[in-house]
Amino acid sequence: MSTISALANVHSVGQFGDHENKNDNELLKILEIKDLLIVQIVQYKNSSISVESINVDGLNFKDKPLNVTNNSETRILWNGPKNWFLISTKKDLLNNVLEAFKETDFAVTNLSHSRAIIEIEGEEAIEVLKKGCPFNFNTLKKNNSINSTYNGIAFTVDKLDENPNKIRLFTLRSFGESLYHSITDASLEFGYKSL
């Protein structure tokens, strides 16, 4: 049995919007990211374990707002007090997570197949997000993460890089197509290349 991508019915490759007479560096790049391990880790209120002493894939967890701890294959996003998303290209990392986080102190949930992931890259990526989200994106720095809404759709934003901006957007799989249409519609003004 094969998995079906969350955006299989809407994501088309090509150039769209105001792309004429622009080179590839001037266009936004939009793509769907697939096959990532996404694990939500929540520490119980009555747990007294120090989460900062726990290490997964060489990374420590920090209970600090907006914080993203990362290496080349794994990112740990602060999702709220005592709540994190671990995102990795290493699918077998789930076993390490289950060993590190004891079920007496943490709830660990594999969300890998429940999210649609859109990556947008380019100088105007922040402007696209400003069109549908009330957050002040001028304050969002590299390796920061927030939860907000885009045109009424709940999503998580993970800023991977600056110059040019590279941002991953996570939403529930059932909202994936709606978020994709909202993001691509907002990108038409700048022109984008769908990969």
Coordinates of C-alpha atoms in Angstrom, one line a residue, residues 5-7 11 30-38 87-89 112 115-120 160 166-170 195:
S5 CA 0.4 13.0 -0.6
A6 CA -1.8 15.5 1.2
L7 CA -1.6 17.8 -1.8
H11 CA 0.0 20.7 -6.4
I30 CA 6.7 26.6 -3.6
L31 CA 6.9 22.9 -3.0
E32 CA 5.2 20.1 -0.9
I33 CA 7.5 18.4 1.5
K34 CA 6.8 14.7 2.0
D35 CA 8.0 11.7 4.1
L36 CA 9.1 13.6 7.2
L37 CA 8.8 12.1 10.7
I38 CA 6.6 14.5 12.8
I87 CA 10.5 16.9 12.7
S88 CA 13.2 14.8 11.0
T89 CA 14.1 13.1 7.7
S112 CA 3.7 12.1 10.3
R115 CA 0.0 17.0 8.3
A116 CA 0.4 18.8 5.0
I117 CA 3.7 20.6 4.6
I118 CA 4.3 23.5 2.2
E119 CA 7.7 25.1 1.8
I120 CA 8.0 28.6 0.4
L160 CA 14.4 27.7 8.1
K166 CA 12.8 29.8 3.5
I167 CA 9.8 28.8 5.5
R168 CA 7.9 25.6 6.2
L169 CA 4.2 25.7 6.8
F170 CA 2.4 22.8 8.6
L195 CA 8.4 22.4 -7.8

